mmCIF file of C-alpha atoms in Angstrom:
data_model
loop_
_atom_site.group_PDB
_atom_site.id
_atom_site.type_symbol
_atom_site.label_atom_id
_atom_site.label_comp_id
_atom_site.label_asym_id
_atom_site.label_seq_id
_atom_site.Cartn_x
_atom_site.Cartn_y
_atom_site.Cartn_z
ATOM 1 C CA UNK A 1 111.471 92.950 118.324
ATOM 2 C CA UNK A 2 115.037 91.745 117.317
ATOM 3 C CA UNK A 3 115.890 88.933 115.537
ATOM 4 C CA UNK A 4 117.131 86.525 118.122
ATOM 5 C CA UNK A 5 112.806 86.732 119.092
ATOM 6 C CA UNK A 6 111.797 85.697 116.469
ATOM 7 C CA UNK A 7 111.375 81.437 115.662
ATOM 8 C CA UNK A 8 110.777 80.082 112.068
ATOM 9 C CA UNK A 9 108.586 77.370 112.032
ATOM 10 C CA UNK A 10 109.440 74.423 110.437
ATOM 11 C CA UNK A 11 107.738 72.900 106.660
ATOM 12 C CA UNK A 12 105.438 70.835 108.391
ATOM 13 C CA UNK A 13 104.666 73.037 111.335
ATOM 14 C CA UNK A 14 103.934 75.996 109.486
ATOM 15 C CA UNK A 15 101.649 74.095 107.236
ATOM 16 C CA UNK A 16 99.709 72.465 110.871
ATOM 17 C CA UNK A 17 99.653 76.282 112.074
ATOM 18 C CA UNK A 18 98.370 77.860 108.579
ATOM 19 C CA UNK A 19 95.506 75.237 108.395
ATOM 20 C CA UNK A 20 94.425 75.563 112.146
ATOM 21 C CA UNK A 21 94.233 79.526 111.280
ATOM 22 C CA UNK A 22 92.489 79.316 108.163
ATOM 23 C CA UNK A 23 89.728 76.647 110.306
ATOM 24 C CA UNK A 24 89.506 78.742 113.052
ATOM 25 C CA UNK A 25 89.880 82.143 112.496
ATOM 26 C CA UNK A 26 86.708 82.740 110.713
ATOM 27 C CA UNK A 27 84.933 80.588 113.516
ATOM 28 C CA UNK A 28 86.181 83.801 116.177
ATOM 29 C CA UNK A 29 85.495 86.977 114.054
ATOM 30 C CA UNK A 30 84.267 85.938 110.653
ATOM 31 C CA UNK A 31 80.863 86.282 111.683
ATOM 32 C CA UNK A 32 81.227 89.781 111.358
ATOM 33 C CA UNK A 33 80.930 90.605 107.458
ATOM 34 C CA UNK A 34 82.388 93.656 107.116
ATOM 35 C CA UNK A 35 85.773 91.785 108.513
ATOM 36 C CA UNK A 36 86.079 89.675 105.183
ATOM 37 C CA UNK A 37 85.145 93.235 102.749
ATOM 38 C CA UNK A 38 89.197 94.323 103.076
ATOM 39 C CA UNK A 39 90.669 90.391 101.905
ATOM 40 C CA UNK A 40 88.400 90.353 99.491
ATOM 41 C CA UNK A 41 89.414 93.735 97.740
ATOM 42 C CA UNK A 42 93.061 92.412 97.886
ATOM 43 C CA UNK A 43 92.096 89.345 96.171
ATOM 44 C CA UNK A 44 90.242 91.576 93.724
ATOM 45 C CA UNK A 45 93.367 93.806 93.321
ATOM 46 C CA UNK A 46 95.000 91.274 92.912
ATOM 47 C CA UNK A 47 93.307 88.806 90.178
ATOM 48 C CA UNK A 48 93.162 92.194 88.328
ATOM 49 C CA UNK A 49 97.042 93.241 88.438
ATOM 50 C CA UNK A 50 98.166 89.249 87.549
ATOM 51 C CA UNK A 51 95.694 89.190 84.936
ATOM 52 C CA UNK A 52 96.458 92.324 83.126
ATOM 53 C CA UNK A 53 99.933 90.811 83.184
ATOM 54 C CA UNK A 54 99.691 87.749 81.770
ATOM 55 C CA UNK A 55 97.013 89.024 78.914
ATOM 56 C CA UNK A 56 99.436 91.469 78.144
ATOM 57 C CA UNK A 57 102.542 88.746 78.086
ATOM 58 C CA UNK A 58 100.286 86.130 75.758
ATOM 59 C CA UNK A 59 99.387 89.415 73.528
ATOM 60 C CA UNK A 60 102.876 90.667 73.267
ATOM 61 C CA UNK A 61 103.821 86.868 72.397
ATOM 62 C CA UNK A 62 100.992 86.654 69.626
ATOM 63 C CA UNK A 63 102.211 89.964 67.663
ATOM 64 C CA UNK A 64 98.190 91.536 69.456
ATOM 65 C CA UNK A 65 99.795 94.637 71.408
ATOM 66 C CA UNK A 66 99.773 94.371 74.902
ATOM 67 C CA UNK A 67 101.226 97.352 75.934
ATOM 68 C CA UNK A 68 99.201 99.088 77.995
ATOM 69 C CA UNK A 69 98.026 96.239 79.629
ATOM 70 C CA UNK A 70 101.599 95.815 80.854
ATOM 71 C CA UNK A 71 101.778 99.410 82.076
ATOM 72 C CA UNK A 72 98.723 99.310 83.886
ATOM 73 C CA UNK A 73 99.822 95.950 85.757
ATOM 74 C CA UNK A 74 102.867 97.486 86.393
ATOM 75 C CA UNK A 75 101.712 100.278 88.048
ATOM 76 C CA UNK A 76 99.196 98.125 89.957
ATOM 77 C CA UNK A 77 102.330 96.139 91.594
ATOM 78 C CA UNK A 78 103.766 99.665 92.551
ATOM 79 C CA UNK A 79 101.008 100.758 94.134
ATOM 80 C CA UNK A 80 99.528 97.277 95.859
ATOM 81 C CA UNK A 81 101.891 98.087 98.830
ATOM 82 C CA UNK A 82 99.709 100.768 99.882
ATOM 83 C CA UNK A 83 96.815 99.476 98.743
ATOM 84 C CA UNK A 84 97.382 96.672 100.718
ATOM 85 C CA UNK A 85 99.051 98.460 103.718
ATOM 86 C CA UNK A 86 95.690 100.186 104.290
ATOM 87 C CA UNK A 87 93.159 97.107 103.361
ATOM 88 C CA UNK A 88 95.335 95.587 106.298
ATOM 89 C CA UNK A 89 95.019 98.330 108.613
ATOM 90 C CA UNK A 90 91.005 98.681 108.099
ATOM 91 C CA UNK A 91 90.888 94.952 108.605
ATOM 92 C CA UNK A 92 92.805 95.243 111.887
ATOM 93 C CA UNK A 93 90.817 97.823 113.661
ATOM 94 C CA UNK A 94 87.501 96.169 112.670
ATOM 95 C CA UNK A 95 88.619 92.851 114.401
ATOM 96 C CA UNK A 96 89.522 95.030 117.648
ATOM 97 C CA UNK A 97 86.439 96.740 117.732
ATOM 98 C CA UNK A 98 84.602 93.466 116.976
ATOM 99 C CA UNK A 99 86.781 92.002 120.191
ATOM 100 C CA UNK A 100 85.016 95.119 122.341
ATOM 101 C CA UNK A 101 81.352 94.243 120.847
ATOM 102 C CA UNK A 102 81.108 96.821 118.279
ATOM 103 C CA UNK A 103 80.077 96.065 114.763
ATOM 104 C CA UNK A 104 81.747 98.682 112.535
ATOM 105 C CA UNK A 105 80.863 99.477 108.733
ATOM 106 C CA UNK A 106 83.467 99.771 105.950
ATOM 107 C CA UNK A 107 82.564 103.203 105.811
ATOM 108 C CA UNK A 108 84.093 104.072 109.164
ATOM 109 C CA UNK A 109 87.290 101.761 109.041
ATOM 110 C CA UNK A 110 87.858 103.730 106.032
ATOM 111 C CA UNK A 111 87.325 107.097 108.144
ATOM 112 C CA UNK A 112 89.584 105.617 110.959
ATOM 113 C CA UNK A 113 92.938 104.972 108.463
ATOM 114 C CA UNK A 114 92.070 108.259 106.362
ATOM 115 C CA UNK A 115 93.771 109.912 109.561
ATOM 116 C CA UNK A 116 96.543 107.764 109.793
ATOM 117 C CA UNK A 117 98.199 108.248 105.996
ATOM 118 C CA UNK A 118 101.507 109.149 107.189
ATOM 119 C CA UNK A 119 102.156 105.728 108.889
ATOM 120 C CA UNK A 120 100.456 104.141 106.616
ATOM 121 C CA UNK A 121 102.865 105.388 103.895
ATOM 122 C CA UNK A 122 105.690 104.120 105.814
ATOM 123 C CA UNK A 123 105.177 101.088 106.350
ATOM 124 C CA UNK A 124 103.829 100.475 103.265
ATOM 125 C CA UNK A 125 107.668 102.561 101.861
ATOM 126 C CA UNK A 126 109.298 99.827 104.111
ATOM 127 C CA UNK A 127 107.251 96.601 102.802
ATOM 128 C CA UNK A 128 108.004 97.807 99.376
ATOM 129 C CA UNK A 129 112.044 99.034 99.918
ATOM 130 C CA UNK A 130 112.901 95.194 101.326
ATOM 131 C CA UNK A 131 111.338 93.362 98.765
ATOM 132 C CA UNK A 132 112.575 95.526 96.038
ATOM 133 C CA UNK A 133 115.881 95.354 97.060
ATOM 134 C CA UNK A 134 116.064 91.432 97.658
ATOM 135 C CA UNK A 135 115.172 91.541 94.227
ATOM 136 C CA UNK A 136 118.048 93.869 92.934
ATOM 137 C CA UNK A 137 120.145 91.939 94.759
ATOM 138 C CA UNK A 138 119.935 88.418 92.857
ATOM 139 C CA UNK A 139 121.607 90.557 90.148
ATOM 140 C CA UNK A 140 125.363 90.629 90.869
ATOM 141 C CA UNK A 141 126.051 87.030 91.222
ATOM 142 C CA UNK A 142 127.136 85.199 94.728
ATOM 143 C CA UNK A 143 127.588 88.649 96.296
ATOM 144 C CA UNK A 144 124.402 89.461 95.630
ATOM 145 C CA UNK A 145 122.770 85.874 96.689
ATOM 146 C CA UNK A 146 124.951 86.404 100.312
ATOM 147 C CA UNK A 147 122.693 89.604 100.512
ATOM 148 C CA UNK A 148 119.511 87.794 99.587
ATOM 149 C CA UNK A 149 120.151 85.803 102.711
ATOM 150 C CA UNK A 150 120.430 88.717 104.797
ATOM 151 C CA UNK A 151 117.741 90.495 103.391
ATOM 152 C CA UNK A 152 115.257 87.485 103.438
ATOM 153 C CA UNK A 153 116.222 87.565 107.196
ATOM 154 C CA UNK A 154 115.553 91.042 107.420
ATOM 155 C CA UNK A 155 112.134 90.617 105.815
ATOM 156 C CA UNK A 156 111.051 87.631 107.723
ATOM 157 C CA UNK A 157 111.828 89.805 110.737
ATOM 158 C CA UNK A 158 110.257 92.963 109.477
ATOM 159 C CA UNK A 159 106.775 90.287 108.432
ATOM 160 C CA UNK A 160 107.072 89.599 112.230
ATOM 161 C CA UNK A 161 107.218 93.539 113.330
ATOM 162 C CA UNK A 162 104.714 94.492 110.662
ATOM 163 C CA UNK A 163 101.921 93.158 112.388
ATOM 164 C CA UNK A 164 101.920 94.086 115.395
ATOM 165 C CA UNK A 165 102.804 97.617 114.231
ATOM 166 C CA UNK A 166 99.152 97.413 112.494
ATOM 167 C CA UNK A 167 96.990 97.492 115.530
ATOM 168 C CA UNK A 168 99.396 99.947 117.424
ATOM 169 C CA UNK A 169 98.785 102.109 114.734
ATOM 170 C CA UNK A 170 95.389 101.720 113.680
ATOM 171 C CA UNK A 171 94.140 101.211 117.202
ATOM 172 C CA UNK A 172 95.753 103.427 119.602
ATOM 173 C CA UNK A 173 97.402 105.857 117.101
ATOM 174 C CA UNK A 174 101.062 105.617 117.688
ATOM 175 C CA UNK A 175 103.371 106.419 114.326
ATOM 176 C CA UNK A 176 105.465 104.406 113.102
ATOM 177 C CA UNK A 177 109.167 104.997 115.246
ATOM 178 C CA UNK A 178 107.102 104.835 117.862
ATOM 179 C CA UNK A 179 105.198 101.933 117.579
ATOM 180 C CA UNK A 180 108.810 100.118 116.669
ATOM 181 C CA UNK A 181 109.833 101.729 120.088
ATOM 182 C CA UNK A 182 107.630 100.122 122.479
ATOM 183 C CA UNK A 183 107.686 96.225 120.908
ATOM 184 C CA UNK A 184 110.309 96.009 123.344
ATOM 185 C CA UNK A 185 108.343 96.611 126.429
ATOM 186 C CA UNK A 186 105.018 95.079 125.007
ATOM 187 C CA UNK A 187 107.143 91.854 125.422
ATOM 188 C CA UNK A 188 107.031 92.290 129.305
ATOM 189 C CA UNK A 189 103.450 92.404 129.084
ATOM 190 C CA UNK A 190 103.124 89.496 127.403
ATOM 191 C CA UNK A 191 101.030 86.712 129.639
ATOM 192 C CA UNK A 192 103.163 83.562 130.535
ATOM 193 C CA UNK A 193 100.889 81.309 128.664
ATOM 194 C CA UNK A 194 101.427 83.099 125.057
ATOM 195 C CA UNK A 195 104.964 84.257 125.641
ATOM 196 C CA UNK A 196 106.054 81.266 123.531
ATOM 197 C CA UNK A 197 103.999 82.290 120.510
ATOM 198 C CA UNK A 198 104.862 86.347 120.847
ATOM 199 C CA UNK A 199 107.880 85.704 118.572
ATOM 200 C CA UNK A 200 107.136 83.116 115.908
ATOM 201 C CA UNK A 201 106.676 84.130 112.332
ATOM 202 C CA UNK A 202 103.026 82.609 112.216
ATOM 203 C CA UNK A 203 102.413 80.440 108.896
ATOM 204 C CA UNK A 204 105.546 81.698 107.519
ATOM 205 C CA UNK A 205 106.289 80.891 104.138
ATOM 206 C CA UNK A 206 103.449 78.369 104.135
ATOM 207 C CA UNK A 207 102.001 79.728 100.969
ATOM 208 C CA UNK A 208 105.815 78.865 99.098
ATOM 209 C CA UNK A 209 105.392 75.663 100.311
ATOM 210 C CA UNK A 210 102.008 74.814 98.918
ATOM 211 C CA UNK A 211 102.578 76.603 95.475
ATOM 212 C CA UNK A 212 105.416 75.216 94.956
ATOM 213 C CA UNK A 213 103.506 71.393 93.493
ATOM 214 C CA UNK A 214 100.789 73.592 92.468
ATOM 215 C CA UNK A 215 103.046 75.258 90.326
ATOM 216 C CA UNK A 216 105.233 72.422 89.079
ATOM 217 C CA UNK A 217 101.660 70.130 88.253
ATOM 218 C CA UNK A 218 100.257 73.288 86.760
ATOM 219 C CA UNK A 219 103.507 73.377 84.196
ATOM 220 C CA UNK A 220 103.774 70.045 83.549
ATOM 221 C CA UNK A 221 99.825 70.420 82.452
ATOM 222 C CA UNK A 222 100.469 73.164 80.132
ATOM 223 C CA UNK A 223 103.586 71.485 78.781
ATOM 224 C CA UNK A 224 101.296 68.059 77.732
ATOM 225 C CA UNK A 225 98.501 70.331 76.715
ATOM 226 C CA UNK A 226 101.347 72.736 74.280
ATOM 227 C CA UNK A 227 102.624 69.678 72.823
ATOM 228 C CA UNK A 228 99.045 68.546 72.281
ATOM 229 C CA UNK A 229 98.009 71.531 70.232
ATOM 230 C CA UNK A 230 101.121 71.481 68.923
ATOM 231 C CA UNK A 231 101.680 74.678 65.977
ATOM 232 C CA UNK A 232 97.891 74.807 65.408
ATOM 233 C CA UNK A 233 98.117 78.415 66.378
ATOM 234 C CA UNK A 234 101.249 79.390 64.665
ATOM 235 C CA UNK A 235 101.527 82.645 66.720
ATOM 236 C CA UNK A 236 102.481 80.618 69.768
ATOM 237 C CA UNK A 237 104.396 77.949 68.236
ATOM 238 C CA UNK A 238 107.840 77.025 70.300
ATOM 239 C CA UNK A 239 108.778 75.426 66.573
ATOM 240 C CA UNK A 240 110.401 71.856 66.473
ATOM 241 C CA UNK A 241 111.995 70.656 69.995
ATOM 242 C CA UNK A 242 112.920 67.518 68.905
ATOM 243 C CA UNK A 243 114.442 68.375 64.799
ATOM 244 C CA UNK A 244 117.750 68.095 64.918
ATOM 245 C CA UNK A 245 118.530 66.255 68.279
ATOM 246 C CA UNK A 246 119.442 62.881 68.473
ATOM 247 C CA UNK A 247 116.124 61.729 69.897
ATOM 248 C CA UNK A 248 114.517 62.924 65.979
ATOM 249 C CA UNK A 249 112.903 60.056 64.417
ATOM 250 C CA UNK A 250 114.577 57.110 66.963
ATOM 251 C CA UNK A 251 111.925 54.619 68.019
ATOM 252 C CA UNK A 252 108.367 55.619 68.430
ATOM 253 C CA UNK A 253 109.113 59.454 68.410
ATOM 254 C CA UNK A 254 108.522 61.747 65.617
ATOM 255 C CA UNK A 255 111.250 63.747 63.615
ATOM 256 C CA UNK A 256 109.665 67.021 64.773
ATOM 257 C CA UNK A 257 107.176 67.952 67.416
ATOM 258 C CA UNK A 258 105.881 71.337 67.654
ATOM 259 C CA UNK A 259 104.341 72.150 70.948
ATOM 260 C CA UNK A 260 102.530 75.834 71.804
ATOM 261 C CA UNK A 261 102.922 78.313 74.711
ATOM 262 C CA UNK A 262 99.677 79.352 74.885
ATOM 263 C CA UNK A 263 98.140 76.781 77.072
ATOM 264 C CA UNK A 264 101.420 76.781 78.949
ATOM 265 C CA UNK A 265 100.932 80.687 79.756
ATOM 266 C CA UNK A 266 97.742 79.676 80.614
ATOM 267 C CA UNK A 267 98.173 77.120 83.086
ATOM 268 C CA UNK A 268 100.545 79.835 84.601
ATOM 269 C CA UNK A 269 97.949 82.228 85.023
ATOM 270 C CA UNK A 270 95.374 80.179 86.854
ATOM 271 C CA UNK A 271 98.469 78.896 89.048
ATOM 272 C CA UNK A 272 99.235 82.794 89.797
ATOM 273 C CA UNK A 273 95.899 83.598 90.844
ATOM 274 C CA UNK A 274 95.142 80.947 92.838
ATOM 275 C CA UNK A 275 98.632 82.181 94.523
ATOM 276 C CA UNK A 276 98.033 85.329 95.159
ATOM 277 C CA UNK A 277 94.048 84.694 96.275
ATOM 278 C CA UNK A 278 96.018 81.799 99.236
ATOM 279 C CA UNK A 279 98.479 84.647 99.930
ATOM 280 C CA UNK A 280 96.086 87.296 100.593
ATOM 281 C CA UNK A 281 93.784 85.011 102.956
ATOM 282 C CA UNK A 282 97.447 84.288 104.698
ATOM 283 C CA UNK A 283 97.642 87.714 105.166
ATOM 284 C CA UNK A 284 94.096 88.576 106.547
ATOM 285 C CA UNK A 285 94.391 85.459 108.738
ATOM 286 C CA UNK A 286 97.982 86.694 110.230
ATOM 287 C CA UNK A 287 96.563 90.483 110.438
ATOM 288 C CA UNK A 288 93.200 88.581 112.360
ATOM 289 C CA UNK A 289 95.809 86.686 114.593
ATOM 290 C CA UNK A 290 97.823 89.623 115.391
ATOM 291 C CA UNK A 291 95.587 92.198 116.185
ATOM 292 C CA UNK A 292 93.652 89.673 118.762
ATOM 293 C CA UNK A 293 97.600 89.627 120.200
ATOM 294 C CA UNK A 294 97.564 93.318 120.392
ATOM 295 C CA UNK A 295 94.452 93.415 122.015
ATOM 296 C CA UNK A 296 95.067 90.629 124.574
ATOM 297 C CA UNK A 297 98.445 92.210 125.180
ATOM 298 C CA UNK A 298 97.619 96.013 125.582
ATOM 299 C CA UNK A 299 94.034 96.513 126.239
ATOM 300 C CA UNK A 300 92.849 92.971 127.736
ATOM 301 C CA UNK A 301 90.136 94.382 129.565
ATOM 302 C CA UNK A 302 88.130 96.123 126.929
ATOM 303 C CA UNK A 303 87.949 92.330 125.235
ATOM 304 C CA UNK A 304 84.611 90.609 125.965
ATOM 305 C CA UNK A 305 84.505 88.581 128.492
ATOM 306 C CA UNK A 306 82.580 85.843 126.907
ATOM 307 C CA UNK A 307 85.038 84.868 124.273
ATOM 308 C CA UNK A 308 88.194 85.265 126.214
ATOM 309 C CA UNK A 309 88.811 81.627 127.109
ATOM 310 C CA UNK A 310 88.281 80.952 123.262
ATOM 311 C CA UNK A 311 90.454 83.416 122.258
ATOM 312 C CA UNK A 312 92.801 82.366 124.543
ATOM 313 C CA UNK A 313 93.210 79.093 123.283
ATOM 314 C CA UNK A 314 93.388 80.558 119.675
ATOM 315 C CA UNK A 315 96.274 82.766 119.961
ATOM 316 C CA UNK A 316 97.896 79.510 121.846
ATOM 317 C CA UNK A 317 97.240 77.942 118.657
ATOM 318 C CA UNK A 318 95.895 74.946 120.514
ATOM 319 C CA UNK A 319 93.536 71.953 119.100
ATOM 320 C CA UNK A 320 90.351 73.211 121.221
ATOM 321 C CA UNK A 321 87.970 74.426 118.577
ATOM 322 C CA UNK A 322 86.911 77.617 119.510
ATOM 323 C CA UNK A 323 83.085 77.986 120.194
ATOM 324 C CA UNK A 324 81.223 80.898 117.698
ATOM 325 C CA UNK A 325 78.263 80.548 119.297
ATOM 326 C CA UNK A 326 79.408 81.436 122.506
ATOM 327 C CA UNK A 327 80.791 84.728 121.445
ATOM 328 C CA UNK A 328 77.865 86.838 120.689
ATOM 329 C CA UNK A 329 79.357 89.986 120.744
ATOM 330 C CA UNK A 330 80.984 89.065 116.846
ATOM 331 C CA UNK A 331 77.651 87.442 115.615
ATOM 332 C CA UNK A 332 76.354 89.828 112.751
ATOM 333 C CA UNK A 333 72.733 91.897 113.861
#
């Protein structure tokens, strides 16, 4: 997988493709239980990790303590890369052995990545080297912005490679270099009717895009709200905004007004969670997309043969709605 492969989807087609995943891809292998169990202990992880943050932040702010709350989160954002790294990889090998007809418990995915910690360590080492340094990069100026460009390419690339090296690894056992070693010749094998999808960067960014008027509605909430409560909890009070500026006392406004930033932490914190919640079902749904690549790619004939046409059209990201009761073989017993 280089990087001339790979195709970034524009605003408006990433958001068609995320919403056709998140309608369908519960339709072909959410009837299995056990397949939802690994999202929702990353949206568990991490509600708990944003929330010990911000309580800590709105502590700190109020003179309450707050410092081991921020340690713990802390150390939570460390460690979510493995966390997440093998959440992802337990998710991926029960949606290929759903794909073959078998109905696996959490107890054995767990089993099946327990023997696979090495690459799970590296990849997760990887996901977490790129994004920390994009972020030391932002720190030395317009050098350091050039090299936010390249490593935001490098990221979007290594998103791409990422999941298809989950199913390599978690399904047939190859390590990591050599998983990255044969995305080159899984291309070839790639049928003629998906071989315009085996490059594209499904969904990408499409949780940025959403947030982004979440985020700016959820502000502007907790700004009215601040100035609302204005310093009736002194521990949060911004002071004065308006004393001493020009706009003091002219017209209809008042010569001070004291707004809070309480309810604008607040609105923050609701925002953050209901972004990280939408970017771990992106996640899940691109893990559930990728591994039915693998499969189709590398081991086509272990796939049911009742749901093939449907997940044909799926992976083709087409408008046919797949057919759930058609594929018995990922209905729960």
């Amino acid at each position: 997988m280089t990087a001339e492969t790979l195709r970034q989807p524009g605003v408006r087609e990433r958001l068609e493709q995320l919403g056709y995943l998140l309608k369908h891809t519960f339709s072909l292998v959410g009837r299995d239980p056990g397949i939802l169990r690994p999202w929702i202990r990353m949206c568990l992880y991490a509600a708990v990790m944003v929330s010990l943050f911000f309580y800590s932040v709105i502590s700190i702010w109020g003179n309450n303590g707050g410092t081991l709350p921020l340690l713990l989160s802390l150390g939570m954002f460390l460690y979510k890369y493995f966390y997440y790294t093998r959440q992802e990889l337990r998710q991926s090998w029960l949606v290929t052995e759903a794909l073959q007809g078998e109905k696996r418990s959490a107890a054995e995915a767990k089993a099946r990545v327990k023997t696979l910690k090495g690459s799970a360590r590296g990849i997760a080492l990887m996901d977490m080297l790129l994004n920390g340094m994009l972020s030391w990069t932002l720190r030395f100026g317009p050098v350091g912005v050039l090299l936010s460009f390249v490593l935001k390419g490098l990221r979007e690339v290594w998103d791409l490679v990422n999941h298809y090296l989950l199913p390599s690894v978690v399904v047939d056992g190859y390590g990591m270099r050599e998983s990255v070693s044969r995305m080159g010749r899984l291309k070839e094998s790639v049928p003629e009717t998906l071989a315009g999808v085996f490059g594209i960067d499904v969904a990408s960014r499409a949780v940025g895009t959403i947030m982004f008027p979440v985020y700016a509605l959820t502000l502007l909430m907790g700004l009215v709200i601040g100035l609302w409560v204005g310093d009736s909890l002194p521990g949060y009070s911004l002071g004065d905004p308006l004393q001493g500026s020009n706009l003091a006392g002219a017209g209809p406004l008042p010569e001070t007004l004291p707004i809070s930033v309480l309810p604008i932490l607040v609105a923050l914190w609701f925002a953050k969670l209901f972004s990280v919640v939408l970017e771990r079902m992106t996640t899940s749904v691109k893990v559930i997309y990728f591994s039915i690549f693998y499969m189709r790619i590398t081991h086509p004939d272990d796939i049911l043969d009742d749901i093939r046409d449907e997940l044909e059209a799926y992976l083709r990201l087409e408008a046919k709605d797949p057919d759930p009761v058609a594929s018995p073989g990922l209905q729960s017993e």
